[in-house]
Tab-separated table of C-alpha atoms in Angstrom:
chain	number	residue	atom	x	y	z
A	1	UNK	CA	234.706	164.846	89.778
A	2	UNK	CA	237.860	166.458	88.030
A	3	UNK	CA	236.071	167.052	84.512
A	4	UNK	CA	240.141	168.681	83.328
A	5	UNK	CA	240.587	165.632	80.778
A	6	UNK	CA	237.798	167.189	78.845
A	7	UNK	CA	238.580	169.890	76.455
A	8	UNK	CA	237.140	171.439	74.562
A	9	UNK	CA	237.762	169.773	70.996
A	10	UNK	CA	237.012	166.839	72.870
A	11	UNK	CA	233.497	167.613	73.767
A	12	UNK	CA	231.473	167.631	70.782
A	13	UNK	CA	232.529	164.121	69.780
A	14	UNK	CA	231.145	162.870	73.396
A	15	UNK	CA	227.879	164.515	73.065
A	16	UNK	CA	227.472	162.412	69.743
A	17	UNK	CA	228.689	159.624	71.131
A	18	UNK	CA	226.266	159.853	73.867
A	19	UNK	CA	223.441	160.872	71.521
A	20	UNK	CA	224.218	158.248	68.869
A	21	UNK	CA	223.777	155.709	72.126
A	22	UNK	CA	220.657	157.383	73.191
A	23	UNK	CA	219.002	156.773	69.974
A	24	UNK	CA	220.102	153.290	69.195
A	25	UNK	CA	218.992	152.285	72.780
A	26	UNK	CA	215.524	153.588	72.062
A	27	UNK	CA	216.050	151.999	68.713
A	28	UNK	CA	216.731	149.011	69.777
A	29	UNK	CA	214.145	149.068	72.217
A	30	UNK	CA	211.343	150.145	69.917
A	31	UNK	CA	212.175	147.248	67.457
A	32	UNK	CA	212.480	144.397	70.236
A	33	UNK	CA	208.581	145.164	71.361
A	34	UNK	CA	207.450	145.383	67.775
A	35	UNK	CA	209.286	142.132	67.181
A	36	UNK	CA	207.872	140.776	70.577
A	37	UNK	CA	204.092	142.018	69.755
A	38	UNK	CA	204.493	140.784	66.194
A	39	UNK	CA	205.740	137.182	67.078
A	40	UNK	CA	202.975	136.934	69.900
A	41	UNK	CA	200.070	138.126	67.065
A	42	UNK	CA	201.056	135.350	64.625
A	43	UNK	CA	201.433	132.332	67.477
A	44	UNK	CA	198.099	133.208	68.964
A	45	UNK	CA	196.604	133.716	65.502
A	46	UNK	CA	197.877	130.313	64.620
A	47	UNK	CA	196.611	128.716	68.523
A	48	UNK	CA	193.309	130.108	67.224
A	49	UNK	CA	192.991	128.859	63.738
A	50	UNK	CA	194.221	125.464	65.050
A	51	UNK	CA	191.693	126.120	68.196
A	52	UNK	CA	188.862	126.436	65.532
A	53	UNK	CA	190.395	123.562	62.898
A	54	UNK	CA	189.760	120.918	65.989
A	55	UNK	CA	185.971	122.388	67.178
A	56	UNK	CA	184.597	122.547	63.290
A	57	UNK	CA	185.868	118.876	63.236
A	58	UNK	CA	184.530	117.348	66.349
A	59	UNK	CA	181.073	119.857	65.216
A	60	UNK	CA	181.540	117.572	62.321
A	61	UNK	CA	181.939	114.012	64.142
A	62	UNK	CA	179.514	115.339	67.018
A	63	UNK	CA	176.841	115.933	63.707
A	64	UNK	CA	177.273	112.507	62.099
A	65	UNK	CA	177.310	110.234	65.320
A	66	UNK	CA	174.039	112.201	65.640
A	67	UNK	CA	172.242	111.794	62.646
A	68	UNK	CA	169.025	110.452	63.355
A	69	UNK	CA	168.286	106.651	62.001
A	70	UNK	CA	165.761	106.438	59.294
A	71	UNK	CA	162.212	105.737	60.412
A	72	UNK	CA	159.994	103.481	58.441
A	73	UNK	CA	156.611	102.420	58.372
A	74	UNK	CA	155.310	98.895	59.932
A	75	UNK	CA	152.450	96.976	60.313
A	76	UNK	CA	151.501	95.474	63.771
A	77	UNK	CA	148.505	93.021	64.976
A	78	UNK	CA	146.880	94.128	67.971
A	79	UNK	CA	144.068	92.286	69.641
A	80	UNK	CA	142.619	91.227	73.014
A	81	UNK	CA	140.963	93.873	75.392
A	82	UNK	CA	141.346	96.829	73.361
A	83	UNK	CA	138.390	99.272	71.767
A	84	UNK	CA	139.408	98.723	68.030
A	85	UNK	CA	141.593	95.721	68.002
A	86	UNK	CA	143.224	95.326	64.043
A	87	UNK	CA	146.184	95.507	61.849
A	88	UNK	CA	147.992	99.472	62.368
A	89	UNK	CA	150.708	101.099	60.157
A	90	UNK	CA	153.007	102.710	62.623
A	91	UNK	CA	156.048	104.301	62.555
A	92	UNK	CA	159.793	101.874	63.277
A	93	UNK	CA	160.698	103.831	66.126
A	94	UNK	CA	156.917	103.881	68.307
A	95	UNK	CA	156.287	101.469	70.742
A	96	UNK	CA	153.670	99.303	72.515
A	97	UNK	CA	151.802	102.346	73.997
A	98	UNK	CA	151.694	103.964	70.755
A	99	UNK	CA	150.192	100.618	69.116
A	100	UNK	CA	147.321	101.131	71.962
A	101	UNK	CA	146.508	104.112	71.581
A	102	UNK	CA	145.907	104.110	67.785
A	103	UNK	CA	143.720	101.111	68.509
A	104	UNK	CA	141.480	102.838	70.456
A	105	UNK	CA	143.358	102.321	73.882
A	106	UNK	CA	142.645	99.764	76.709
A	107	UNK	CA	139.225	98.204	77.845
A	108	UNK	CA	138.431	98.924	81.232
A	109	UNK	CA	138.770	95.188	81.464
A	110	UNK	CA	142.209	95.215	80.431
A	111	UNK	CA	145.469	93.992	82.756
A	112	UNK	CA	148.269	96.012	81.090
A	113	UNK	CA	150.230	95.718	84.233
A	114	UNK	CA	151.348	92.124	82.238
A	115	UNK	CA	151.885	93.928	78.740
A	116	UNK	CA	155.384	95.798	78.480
A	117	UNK	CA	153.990	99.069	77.149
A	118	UNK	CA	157.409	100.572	76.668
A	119	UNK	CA	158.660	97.937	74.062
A	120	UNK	CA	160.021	98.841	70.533
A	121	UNK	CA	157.561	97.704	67.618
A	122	UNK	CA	158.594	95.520	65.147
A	123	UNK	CA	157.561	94.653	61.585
A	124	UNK	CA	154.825	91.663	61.733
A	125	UNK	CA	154.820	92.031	65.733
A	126	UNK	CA	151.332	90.798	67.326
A	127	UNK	CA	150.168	92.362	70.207
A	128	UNK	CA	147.777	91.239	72.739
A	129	UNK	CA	146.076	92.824	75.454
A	130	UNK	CA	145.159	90.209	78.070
A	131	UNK	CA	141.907	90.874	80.359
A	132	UNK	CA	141.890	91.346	84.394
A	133	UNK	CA	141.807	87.311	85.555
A	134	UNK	CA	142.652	85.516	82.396
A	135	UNK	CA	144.302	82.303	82.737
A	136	UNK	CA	148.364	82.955	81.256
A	137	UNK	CA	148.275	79.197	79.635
A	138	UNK	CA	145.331	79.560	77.690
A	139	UNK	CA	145.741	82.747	76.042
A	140	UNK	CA	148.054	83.836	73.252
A	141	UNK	CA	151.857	85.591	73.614
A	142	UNK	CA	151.244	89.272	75.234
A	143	UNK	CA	154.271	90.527	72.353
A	144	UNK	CA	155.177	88.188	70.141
A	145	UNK	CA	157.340	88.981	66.969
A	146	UNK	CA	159.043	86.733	64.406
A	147	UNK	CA	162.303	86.747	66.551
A	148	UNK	CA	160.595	84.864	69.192
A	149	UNK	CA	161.432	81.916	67.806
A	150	UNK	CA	163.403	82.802	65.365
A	151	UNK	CA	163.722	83.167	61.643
A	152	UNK	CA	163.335	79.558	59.450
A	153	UNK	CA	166.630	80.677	57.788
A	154	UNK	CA	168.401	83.944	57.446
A	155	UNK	CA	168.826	86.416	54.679
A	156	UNK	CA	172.492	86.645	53.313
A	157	UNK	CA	172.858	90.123	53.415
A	158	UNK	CA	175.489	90.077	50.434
A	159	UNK	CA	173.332	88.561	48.375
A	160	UNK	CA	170.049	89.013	49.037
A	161	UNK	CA	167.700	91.298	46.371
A	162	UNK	CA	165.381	93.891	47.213
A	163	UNK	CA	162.517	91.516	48.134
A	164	UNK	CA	164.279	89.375	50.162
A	165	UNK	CA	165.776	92.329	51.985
A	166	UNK	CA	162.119	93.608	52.656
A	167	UNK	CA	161.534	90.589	54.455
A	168	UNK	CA	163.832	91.730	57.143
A	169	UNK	CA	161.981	93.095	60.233
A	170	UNK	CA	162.364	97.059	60.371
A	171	UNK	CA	163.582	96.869	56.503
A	172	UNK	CA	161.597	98.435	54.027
A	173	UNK	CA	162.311	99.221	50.568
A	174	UNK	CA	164.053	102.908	51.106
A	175	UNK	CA	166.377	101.215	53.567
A	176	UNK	CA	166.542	97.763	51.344
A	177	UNK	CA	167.957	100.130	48.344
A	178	UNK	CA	170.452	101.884	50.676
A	179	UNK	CA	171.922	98.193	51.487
A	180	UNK	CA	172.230	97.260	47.925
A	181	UNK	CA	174.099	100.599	47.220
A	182	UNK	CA	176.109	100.349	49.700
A	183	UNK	CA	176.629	96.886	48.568
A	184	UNK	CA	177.673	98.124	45.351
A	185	UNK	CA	180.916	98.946	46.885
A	186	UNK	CA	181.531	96.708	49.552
A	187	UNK	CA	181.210	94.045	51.281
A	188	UNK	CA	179.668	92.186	54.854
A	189	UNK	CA	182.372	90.814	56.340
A	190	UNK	CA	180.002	90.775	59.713
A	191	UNK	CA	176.479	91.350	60.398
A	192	UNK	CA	177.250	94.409	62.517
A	193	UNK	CA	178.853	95.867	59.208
A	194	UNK	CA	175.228	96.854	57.618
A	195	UNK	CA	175.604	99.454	60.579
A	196	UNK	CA	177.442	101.229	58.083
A	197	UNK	CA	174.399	101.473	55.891
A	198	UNK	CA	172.817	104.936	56.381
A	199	UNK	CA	169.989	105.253	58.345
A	200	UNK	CA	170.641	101.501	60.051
A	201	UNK	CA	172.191	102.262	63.993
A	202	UNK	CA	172.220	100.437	67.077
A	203	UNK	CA	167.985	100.294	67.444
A	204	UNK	CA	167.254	99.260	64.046
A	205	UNK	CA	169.995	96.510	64.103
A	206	UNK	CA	168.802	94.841	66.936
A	207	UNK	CA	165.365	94.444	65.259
A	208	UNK	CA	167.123	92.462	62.252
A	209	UNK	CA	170.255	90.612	63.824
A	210	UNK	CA	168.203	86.956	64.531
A	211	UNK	CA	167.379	87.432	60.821
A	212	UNK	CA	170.419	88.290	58.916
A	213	UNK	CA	173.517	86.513	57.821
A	214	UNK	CA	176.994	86.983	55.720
A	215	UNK	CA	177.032	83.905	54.007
């Protein structure tokens, strides 16, 4: 390469031409992966506080479609071929088993193969325990409740007082106070609108919707 353009007064101004591109190359560089690093930092701290936003809410959703339906105490009637046949307090959410076993479980006489052990109690529920050979037509309902044949007139749930909402199978007075409170600011428009009523879910309802009413 013929290099006889370049003189020497020339020469030091290219060398700090060349330098001055050097450093604002690296410059240049430098800056563009700071800028890159800096703009990836703040997206993926924002994906993350966004990331967290959505699981502390659906935490929070997960929590209240969880939250366990208020138990409350009943009284059942148990009788037929059991050791200590008799009225029992129980628990809302025990079942025929339970009922059997607090009254001293089955005689050895006893057909429970006809009794539905796993059934829900229910406030003023009877229970008998039918004996190995008895007739069907001359003995008394195996499970019989007041929803069997139904209520003699329903409780108007928007008007109703504390007593009269006690009366309500599975409702005692805890749960009777949370409806009137509730009450307090709204309204039944529907009977499946006391499932708004703490403590009262799917189970609970079921127990009280031959018995209730809006009007």
């Amino acid at each position: 390469m013929d290099f006889k353009f370049l003189n020497k007064d020339k020469l030091p101004y290219l060398i700090i031409v060349f330098l001055l591109l050097i450093i604002g190359y690296q410059y240049y560089d430098n800056h563009s992966k700071d800028d890159a690093k800096e703009f990836l930092k703040i997206n993926t701290a924002g994906i993350i506080d966004n990331k967290k936003k959505s699981l502390d809410e659906n935490t929070k959703e997960l929590e209240i479609e969880k939250a366990p339906e208020e138990s409350e105490e009943i009284m059942v009637h148990i009788s037929g071929a059991v050791n200590s046949p008799g009225i029992l307090r129980l628990d809302s959410s025990k079942r025929v088993v339970d009922a059997l076993d607090l009254a001293g479980g089955a005689r050895d006489d006893a057909d429970l193969d006809r009794v539905n052990l796993a059934a829900r109690l229910h406030d003023e529920e009877k229970i008998y325990i039918p004996k190995v050979g008895e007739v069907q037509e001359n003995m008394t309902t195996l499970v019989s409740s007041p929803s069997s044949s139904g209520p003699a007139s329903k409780i108007n749930i928007n008007s109703a007082d504390l007593s009269e909402l006690t009366k309500i199978p599975g409702v005692g007075e805890k749960t009777a106070q949370k409806i009137l409170d509730y009450r307090a600011n709204n309204s039944f428009s529907s009977i499946e609108d006391i499932k708004n009523v703490p403590g009262i879910g799917d189970k609970k309802f079921e127990s009280m919707k031959d018995y209730i009413s809006t009007y």
